[in-house]
């Protein structure tokens, strides 16, 4: 080969090499991961959190709904940290055991064949009931379980009905949380004729709507009342603090003795940790159903018995707040509940029945 050709070839290689350097694509690095999502944190519109290798943007107020969620509150902002989502872990975790202590981060295989990770320490609570203590966990060969279980036993209120009843509800009060709570009270809205079942569901949700401003408020708004709900004469006192037992949840559970009774019935430490009711949608719904199904309140029967025995919607008001509202105590409040009940039975395709007022 002539010297000219060698030089020409070298020049060609130089140009190609230079082009290769110029044309090599520059890989954009993934965005830095935001602070990891946690179940106990409250997120408002515009806040971000990272979860499973992605950043997520909250569109409105939310708590305890892991991204991507089911309500549409989280917007995926793409991968973070390394540009790729880490592969799912291999499924080789032990079976969940009721009553066994689990520390935060423990992963178990539940009886439905799916996996869950402990978000908080707990003494073996059922992973499908408490989303405060457990979150779905994805691992190789096992997709994460849906956060909205199927309608158990054909619950008479569909998700579409629920959304129609509460168009402006707080995202804390999830339909999935209500469905999960139903497992603890199988007789609710499943006793008697189809009409009675629909009337009971409408009656419960109408009272709930009145108590929470249409499922907007999670806790009692009048903070001046907070210190009044501690009955120190009880043998167990008020271990969570003098002002810890204010109204929370769909029927605004209040007083230390009600938290104690509800916690004992539900297997939850509500006396020492009443904040569970405002942090876990399923727990909140279960406290409301516990009162509805088991407590007479100021009335002479439980709200459940009032409806299934055709005593009328008015008796449910008496059992919830009768000493203040019934017998002329506050007719405007009574009418507010009745009006909502009439709206809800119409949504559920049934009639209101008699004895609507108290």
PDB file of C-alpha atoms in Angstrom, residues 139-344:
ATOM      1  CA  UNK A 139     -43.091 -10.238  43.245  1.00  0.00           C
ATOM      2  CA  UNK A 140     -42.121 -12.464  40.321  1.00  0.00           C
ATOM      3  CA  UNK A 141     -45.053 -14.476  39.065  1.00  0.00           C
ATOM      4  CA  UNK A 142     -47.582 -12.837  41.354  1.00  0.00           C
ATOM      5  CA  UNK A 143     -49.275  -9.579  40.326  1.00  0.00           C
ATOM      6  CA  UNK A 144     -50.240  -7.192  43.130  1.00  0.00           C
ATOM      7  CA  UNK A 145     -53.789  -7.765  44.376  1.00  0.00           C
ATOM      8  CA  UNK A 146     -56.413  -5.263  43.371  1.00  0.00           C
ATOM      9  CA  UNK A 147     -57.195  -2.701  46.043  1.00  0.00           C
ATOM     10  CA  UNK A 148     -60.883  -2.938  45.174  1.00  0.00           C
ATOM     11  CA  UNK A 149     -62.225  -6.384  46.022  1.00  0.00           C
ATOM     12  CA  UNK A 150     -65.272  -7.636  44.166  1.00  0.00           C
ATOM     13  CA  UNK A 151     -68.692  -6.831  45.588  1.00  0.00           C
ATOM     14  CA  UNK A 152     -68.913  -9.365  48.423  1.00  0.00           C
ATOM     15  CA  UNK A 153     -72.135 -11.329  48.161  1.00  0.00           C
ATOM     16  CA  UNK A 154     -73.637  -8.793  45.778  1.00  0.00           C
ATOM     17  CA  UNK A 155     -73.614  -5.688  47.995  1.00  0.00           C
ATOM     18  CA  UNK A 156     -76.645  -3.633  46.981  1.00  0.00           C
ATOM     19  CA  UNK A 157     -74.592  -0.434  46.606  1.00  0.00           C
ATOM     20  CA  UNK A 158     -72.408  -0.449  43.509  1.00  0.00           C
ATOM     21  CA  UNK A 159     -69.387   1.783  43.129  1.00  0.00           C
ATOM     22  CA  UNK A 160     -71.374   3.873  40.657  1.00  0.00           C
ATOM     23  CA  UNK A 161     -74.147   4.282  43.280  1.00  0.00           C
ATOM     24  CA  UNK A 162     -71.541   5.238  45.873  1.00  0.00           C
ATOM     25  CA  UNK A 163     -69.985   7.879  43.638  1.00  0.00           C
ATOM     26  CA  UNK A 164     -73.421   9.280  42.822  1.00  0.00           C
ATOM     27  CA  UNK A 165     -74.266   9.550  46.514  1.00  0.00           C
ATOM     28  CA  UNK A 166     -70.983  11.250  47.399  1.00  0.00           C
ATOM     29  CA  UNK A 167     -69.764  13.227  44.376  1.00  0.00           C
ATOM     30  CA  UNK A 168     -67.616  15.566  46.488  1.00  0.00           C
ATOM     31  CA  UNK A 169     -66.313  13.040  48.994  1.00  0.00           C
ATOM     32  CA  UNK A 170     -62.895  13.088  50.549  1.00  0.00           C
ATOM     33  CA  UNK A 171     -60.658  10.518  48.819  1.00  0.00           C
ATOM     34  CA  UNK A 172     -60.015   8.960  52.248  1.00  0.00           C
ATOM     35  CA  UNK A 173     -63.501   7.426  52.217  1.00  0.00           C
ATOM     36  CA  UNK A 174     -62.932   4.788  49.567  1.00  0.00           C
ATOM     37  CA  UNK A 175     -65.506   2.372  48.238  1.00  0.00           C
ATOM     38  CA  UNK A 176     -62.885  -0.366  48.561  1.00  0.00           C
ATOM     39  CA  UNK A 177     -62.523   0.491  52.254  1.00  0.00           C
ATOM     40  CA  UNK A 178     -66.270   0.093  52.713  1.00  0.00           C
ATOM     41  CA  UNK A 179     -66.256  -3.271  50.936  1.00  0.00           C
ATOM     42  CA  UNK A 180     -63.367  -4.497  53.084  1.00  0.00           C
ATOM     43  CA  UNK A 181     -65.251  -3.475  56.229  1.00  0.00           C
ATOM     44  CA  UNK A 182     -68.313  -5.464  55.198  1.00  0.00           C
ATOM     45  CA  UNK A 183     -66.408  -8.694  55.810  1.00  0.00           C
ATOM     46  CA  UNK A 184     -66.581  -8.034  59.541  1.00  0.00           C
ATOM     47  CA  UNK A 185     -70.393  -7.586  59.486  1.00  0.00           C
ATOM     48  CA  UNK A 186     -71.921 -10.072  57.042  1.00  0.00           C
ATOM     49  CA  UNK A 187     -75.506  -9.332  58.168  1.00  0.00           C
ATOM     50  CA  UNK A 188     -75.307  -5.679  57.146  1.00  0.00           C
ATOM     51  CA  UNK A 189     -77.561  -4.969  54.122  1.00  0.00           C
ATOM     52  CA  UNK A 190     -77.930  -8.732  53.615  1.00  0.00           C
ATOM     53  CA  UNK A 191     -80.830  -9.418  55.980  1.00  0.00           C
ATOM     54  CA  UNK A 192     -84.459  -9.653  54.868  1.00  0.00           C
ATOM     55  CA  UNK A 193     -85.980  -8.854  51.501  1.00  0.00           C
ATOM     56  CA  UNK A 194     -84.218  -7.006  48.717  1.00  0.00           C
ATOM     57  CA  UNK A 195     -86.203  -3.884  49.657  1.00  0.00           C
ATOM     58  CA  UNK A 196     -85.097  -4.063  53.286  1.00  0.00           C
ATOM     59  CA  UNK A 197     -81.489  -4.622  52.271  1.00  0.00           C
ATOM     60  CA  UNK A 198     -81.508  -1.546  50.064  1.00  0.00           C
ATOM     61  CA  UNK A 199     -83.296   0.501  52.711  1.00  0.00           C
ATOM     62  CA  UNK A 200     -80.716  -0.440  55.335  1.00  0.00           C
ATOM     63  CA  UNK A 201     -77.789   0.452  53.073  1.00  0.00           C
ATOM     64  CA  UNK A 202     -79.452   3.776  52.210  1.00  0.00           C
ATOM     65  CA  UNK A 203     -80.216   4.484  55.885  1.00  0.00           C
ATOM     66  CA  UNK A 204     -76.638   3.832  56.982  1.00  0.00           C
ATOM     67  CA  UNK A 205     -75.137   5.947  54.215  1.00  0.00           C
ATOM     68  CA  UNK A 206     -77.664   8.760  54.746  1.00  0.00           C
ATOM     69  CA  UNK A 207     -76.709   9.036  58.410  1.00  0.00           C
ATOM     70  CA  UNK A 208     -73.038   8.809  57.442  1.00  0.00           C
ATOM     71  CA  UNK A 209     -73.526  11.610  54.916  1.00  0.00           C
ATOM     72  CA  UNK A 210     -75.123  13.812  57.580  1.00  0.00           C
ATOM     73  CA  UNK A 211     -72.380  13.110  60.131  1.00  0.00           C
ATOM     74  CA  UNK A 212     -69.501  13.866  57.740  1.00  0.00           C
ATOM     75  CA  UNK A 213     -70.877  16.588  55.468  1.00  0.00           C
ATOM     76  CA  UNK A 214     -71.180  14.185  52.544  1.00  0.00           C
ATOM     77  CA  UNK A 215     -68.083  12.100  53.423  1.00  0.00           C
ATOM     78  CA  UNK A 216     -65.936  15.221  53.462  1.00  0.00           C
ATOM     79  CA  UNK A 217     -64.861  15.358  57.122  1.00  0.00           C
ATOM     80  CA  UNK A 218     -62.762  12.620  58.679  1.00  0.00           C
ATOM     81  CA  UNK A 219     -62.544  14.173  62.149  1.00  0.00           C
ATOM     82  CA  UNK A 220     -64.832  16.357  64.237  1.00  0.00           C
ATOM     83  CA  UNK A 221     -64.449  19.979  63.197  1.00  0.00           C
ATOM     84  CA  UNK A 222     -65.191  21.600  66.559  1.00  0.00           C
ATOM     85  CA  UNK A 223     -61.843  21.173  68.276  1.00  0.00           C
ATOM     86  CA  UNK A 224     -63.171  22.826  71.432  1.00  0.00           C
ATOM     87  CA  UNK A 225     -65.052  19.579  72.103  1.00  0.00           C
ATOM     88  CA  UNK A 226     -61.941  17.389  72.003  1.00  0.00           C
ATOM     89  CA  UNK A 227     -61.072  17.451  75.754  1.00  0.00           C
ATOM     90  CA  UNK A 228     -64.657  16.564  76.699  1.00  0.00           C
ATOM     91  CA  UNK A 229     -64.618  12.985  75.397  1.00  0.00           C
ATOM     92  CA  UNK A 230     -62.480  11.466  78.147  1.00  0.00           C
ATOM     93  CA  UNK A 231     -64.425   9.667  80.867  1.00  0.00           C
ATOM     94  CA  UNK A 232     -61.637   9.264  83.408  1.00  0.00           C
ATOM     95  CA  UNK A 233     -63.890   7.219  85.716  1.00  0.00           C
ATOM     96  CA  UNK A 234     -63.396   4.204  83.456  1.00  0.00           C
ATOM     97  CA  UNK A 235     -60.896   1.728  84.913  1.00  0.00           C
ATOM     98  CA  UNK A 236     -58.715   1.974  81.794  1.00  0.00           C
ATOM     99  CA  UNK A 237     -58.852   5.794  81.721  1.00  0.00           C
ATOM    100  CA  UNK A 238     -57.652   7.682  78.658  1.00  0.00           C
ATOM    101  CA  UNK A 239     -54.184   6.287  77.831  1.00  0.00           C
ATOM    102  CA  UNK A 240     -53.957   8.147  74.511  1.00  0.00           C
ATOM    103  CA  UNK A 241     -54.491  11.517  76.212  1.00  0.00           C
ATOM    104  CA  UNK A 242     -57.288  13.704  77.514  1.00  0.00           C
ATOM    105  CA  UNK A 243     -58.180  15.130  74.100  1.00  0.00           C
ATOM    106  CA  UNK A 244     -57.586  12.030  71.944  1.00  0.00           C
ATOM    107  CA  UNK A 245     -61.095  10.580  71.698  1.00  0.00           C
ATOM    108  CA  UNK A 246     -62.832  13.147  69.514  1.00  0.00           C
ATOM    109  CA  UNK A 247     -65.199  12.189  66.718  1.00  0.00           C
ATOM    110  CA  UNK A 248     -63.680  10.296  63.810  1.00  0.00           C
ATOM    111  CA  UNK A 249     -64.896   8.311  60.842  1.00  0.00           C
ATOM    112  CA  UNK A 250     -68.238   7.927  59.076  1.00  0.00           C
ATOM    113  CA  UNK A 251     -70.361   8.001  62.260  1.00  0.00           C
ATOM    114  CA  UNK A 252     -67.866  10.162  64.173  1.00  0.00           C
ATOM    115  CA  UNK A 253     -66.895   7.625  66.841  1.00  0.00           C
ATOM    116  CA  UNK A 254     -66.176   9.515  70.088  1.00  0.00           C
ATOM    117  CA  UNK A 255     -65.502   8.944  73.823  1.00  0.00           C
ATOM    118  CA  UNK A 256     -62.845   6.654  75.274  1.00  0.00           C
ATOM    119  CA  UNK A 257     -65.383   3.974  76.217  1.00  0.00           C
ATOM    120  CA  UNK A 258     -66.614   3.751  72.618  1.00  0.00           C
ATOM    121  CA  UNK A 259     -63.044   3.471  71.306  1.00  0.00           C
ATOM    122  CA  UNK A 260     -62.403   0.744  73.903  1.00  0.00           C
ATOM    123  CA  UNK A 261     -65.552  -1.196  72.987  1.00  0.00           C
ATOM    124  CA  UNK A 262     -65.043  -0.836  69.243  1.00  0.00           C
ATOM    125  CA  UNK A 263     -61.385  -1.819  69.505  1.00  0.00           C
ATOM    126  CA  UNK A 264     -62.206  -4.903  71.562  1.00  0.00           C
ATOM    127  CA  UNK A 265     -64.886  -5.963  69.087  1.00  0.00           C
ATOM    128  CA  UNK A 266     -62.724  -5.374  66.019  1.00  0.00           C
ATOM    129  CA  UNK A 267     -59.436  -6.654  67.416  1.00  0.00           C
ATOM    130  CA  UNK A 268     -57.755  -3.247  67.081  1.00  0.00           C
ATOM    131  CA  UNK A 269     -55.865  -1.129  69.657  1.00  0.00           C
ATOM    132  CA  UNK A 270     -58.218   1.839  69.361  1.00  0.00           C
ATOM    133  CA  UNK A 271     -58.019   2.819  73.025  1.00  0.00           C
ATOM    134  CA  UNK A 272     -54.268   3.393  72.801  1.00  0.00           C
ATOM    135  CA  UNK A 273     -54.223   4.402  69.131  1.00  0.00           C
ATOM    136  CA  UNK A 274     -57.530   6.136  68.259  1.00  0.00           C
ATOM    137  CA  UNK A 275     -55.784   7.790  65.288  1.00  0.00           C
ATOM    138  CA  UNK A 276     -56.159   4.530  63.368  1.00  0.00           C
ATOM    139  CA  UNK A 277     -59.752   5.581  62.671  1.00  0.00           C
ATOM    140  CA  UNK A 278     -58.613   8.672  60.784  1.00  0.00           C
ATOM    141  CA  UNK A 279     -55.651   6.998  59.065  1.00  0.00           C
ATOM    142  CA  UNK A 280     -57.160   3.775  57.694  1.00  0.00           C
ATOM    143  CA  UNK A 281     -60.310   3.855  55.566  1.00  0.00           C
ATOM    144  CA  UNK A 282     -61.191   0.237  56.323  1.00  0.00           C
ATOM    145  CA  UNK A 283     -60.865   0.802  60.079  1.00  0.00           C
ATOM    146  CA  UNK A 284     -62.987   3.943  59.827  1.00  0.00           C
ATOM    147  CA  UNK A 285     -65.751   2.122  57.958  1.00  0.00           C
ATOM    148  CA  UNK A 286     -65.626  -0.784  60.416  1.00  0.00           C
ATOM    149  CA  UNK A 287     -66.130   1.528  63.399  1.00  0.00           C
ATOM    150  CA  UNK A 288     -69.173   3.002  61.686  1.00  0.00           C
ATOM    151  CA  UNK A 289     -70.591  -0.425  60.947  1.00  0.00           C
ATOM    152  CA  UNK A 290     -69.746  -1.615  64.470  1.00  0.00           C
ATOM    153  CA  UNK A 291     -71.882   1.156  65.938  1.00  0.00           C
ATOM    154  CA  UNK A 292     -74.667   0.562  63.420  1.00  0.00           C
ATOM    155  CA  UNK A 293     -74.815  -3.188  64.015  1.00  0.00           C
ATOM    156  CA  UNK A 294     -74.224  -3.426  67.782  1.00  0.00           C
ATOM    157  CA  UNK A 295     -75.008  -0.190  69.633  1.00  0.00           C
ATOM    158  CA  UNK A 296     -78.350   1.177  70.819  1.00  0.00           C
ATOM    159  CA  UNK A 297     -76.908   4.588  71.648  1.00  0.00           C
ATOM    160  CA  UNK A 298     -79.584   6.846  73.104  1.00  0.00           C
ATOM    161  CA  UNK A 299     -82.278   4.706  71.447  1.00  0.00           C
ATOM    162  CA  UNK A 300     -83.812   1.360  72.368  1.00  0.00           C
ATOM    163  CA  UNK A 301     -82.418  -0.743  69.511  1.00  0.00           C
ATOM    164  CA  UNK A 302     -79.510  -0.870  67.113  1.00  0.00           C
ATOM    165  CA  UNK A 303     -79.941   0.973  63.812  1.00  0.00           C
ATOM    166  CA  UNK A 304     -79.573  -2.396  62.066  1.00  0.00           C
ATOM    167  CA  UNK A 305     -82.487  -3.860  64.012  1.00  0.00           C
ATOM    168  CA  UNK A 306     -84.551  -0.745  63.382  1.00  0.00           C
ATOM    169  CA  UNK A 307     -84.261  -1.260  59.630  1.00  0.00           C
ATOM    170  CA  UNK A 308     -84.543  -5.054  59.376  1.00  0.00           C
ATOM    171  CA  UNK A 309     -87.551  -5.076  61.718  1.00  0.00           C
ATOM    172  CA  UNK A 310     -89.267  -2.276  59.751  1.00  0.00           C
ATOM    173  CA  UNK A 311     -89.259   0.176  62.646  1.00  0.00           C
ATOM    174  CA  UNK A 312     -88.335   2.936  60.218  1.00  0.00           C
ATOM    175  CA  UNK A 313     -85.501   5.321  59.434  1.00  0.00           C
ATOM    176  CA  UNK A 314     -86.550   7.573  62.330  1.00  0.00           C
ATOM    177  CA  UNK A 315     -85.421   4.940  64.835  1.00  0.00           C
ATOM    178  CA  UNK A 316     -81.912   4.955  63.362  1.00  0.00           C
ATOM    179  CA  UNK A 317     -81.713   8.698  64.055  1.00  0.00           C
ATOM    180  CA  UNK A 318     -82.797   8.081  67.636  1.00  0.00           C
ATOM    181  CA  UNK A 319     -80.064   5.457  68.095  1.00  0.00           C
ATOM    182  CA  UNK A 320     -77.361   7.765  66.738  1.00  0.00           C
ATOM    183  CA  UNK A 321     -78.234  11.199  68.102  1.00  0.00           C
ATOM    184  CA  UNK A 322     -81.771  10.961  69.388  1.00  0.00           C
ATOM    185  CA  UNK A 323     -81.259  12.659  72.725  1.00  0.00           C
ATOM    186  CA  UNK A 324     -80.218  15.823  70.901  1.00  0.00           C
ATOM    187  CA  UNK A 325     -82.300  15.747  67.733  1.00  0.00           C
ATOM    188  CA  UNK A 326     -85.476  13.702  68.347  1.00  0.00           C
ATOM    189  CA  UNK A 327     -88.711  14.702  70.109  1.00  0.00           C
ATOM    190  CA  UNK A 328     -88.387  18.258  68.831  1.00  0.00           C
ATOM    191  CA  UNK A 329     -84.771  18.668  69.925  1.00  0.00           C
ATOM    192  CA  UNK A 330     -83.548  19.749  66.487  1.00  0.00           C
ATOM    193  CA  UNK A 331     -86.121  19.128  63.742  1.00  0.00           C
ATOM    194  CA  UNK A 332     -83.939  20.729  61.066  1.00  0.00           C
ATOM    195  CA  UNK A 333     -81.187  18.163  61.676  1.00  0.00           C
ATOM    196  CA  UNK A 334     -83.712  15.328  61.598  1.00  0.00           C
ATOM    197  CA  UNK A 335     -85.128  16.590  58.302  1.00  0.00           C
ATOM    198  CA  UNK A 336     -81.620  16.820  56.852  1.00  0.00           C
ATOM    199  CA  UNK A 337     -81.102  13.116  57.552  1.00  0.00           C
ATOM    200  CA  UNK A 338     -84.531  12.186  56.205  1.00  0.00           C
ATOM    201  CA  UNK A 339     -84.016  14.148  52.984  1.00  0.00           C
ATOM    202  CA  UNK A 340     -80.701  12.404  52.356  1.00  0.00           C
ATOM    203  CA  UNK A 341     -82.271   9.002  53.039  1.00  0.00           C
ATOM    204  CA  UNK A 342     -85.042   9.706  50.532  1.00  0.00           C
ATOM    205  CA  UNK A 343     -82.431  10.621  47.934  1.00  0.00           C
ATOM    206  CA  UNK A 344     -80.397   7.488  48.566  1.00  0.00           C
TER     207      UNK A 344
END
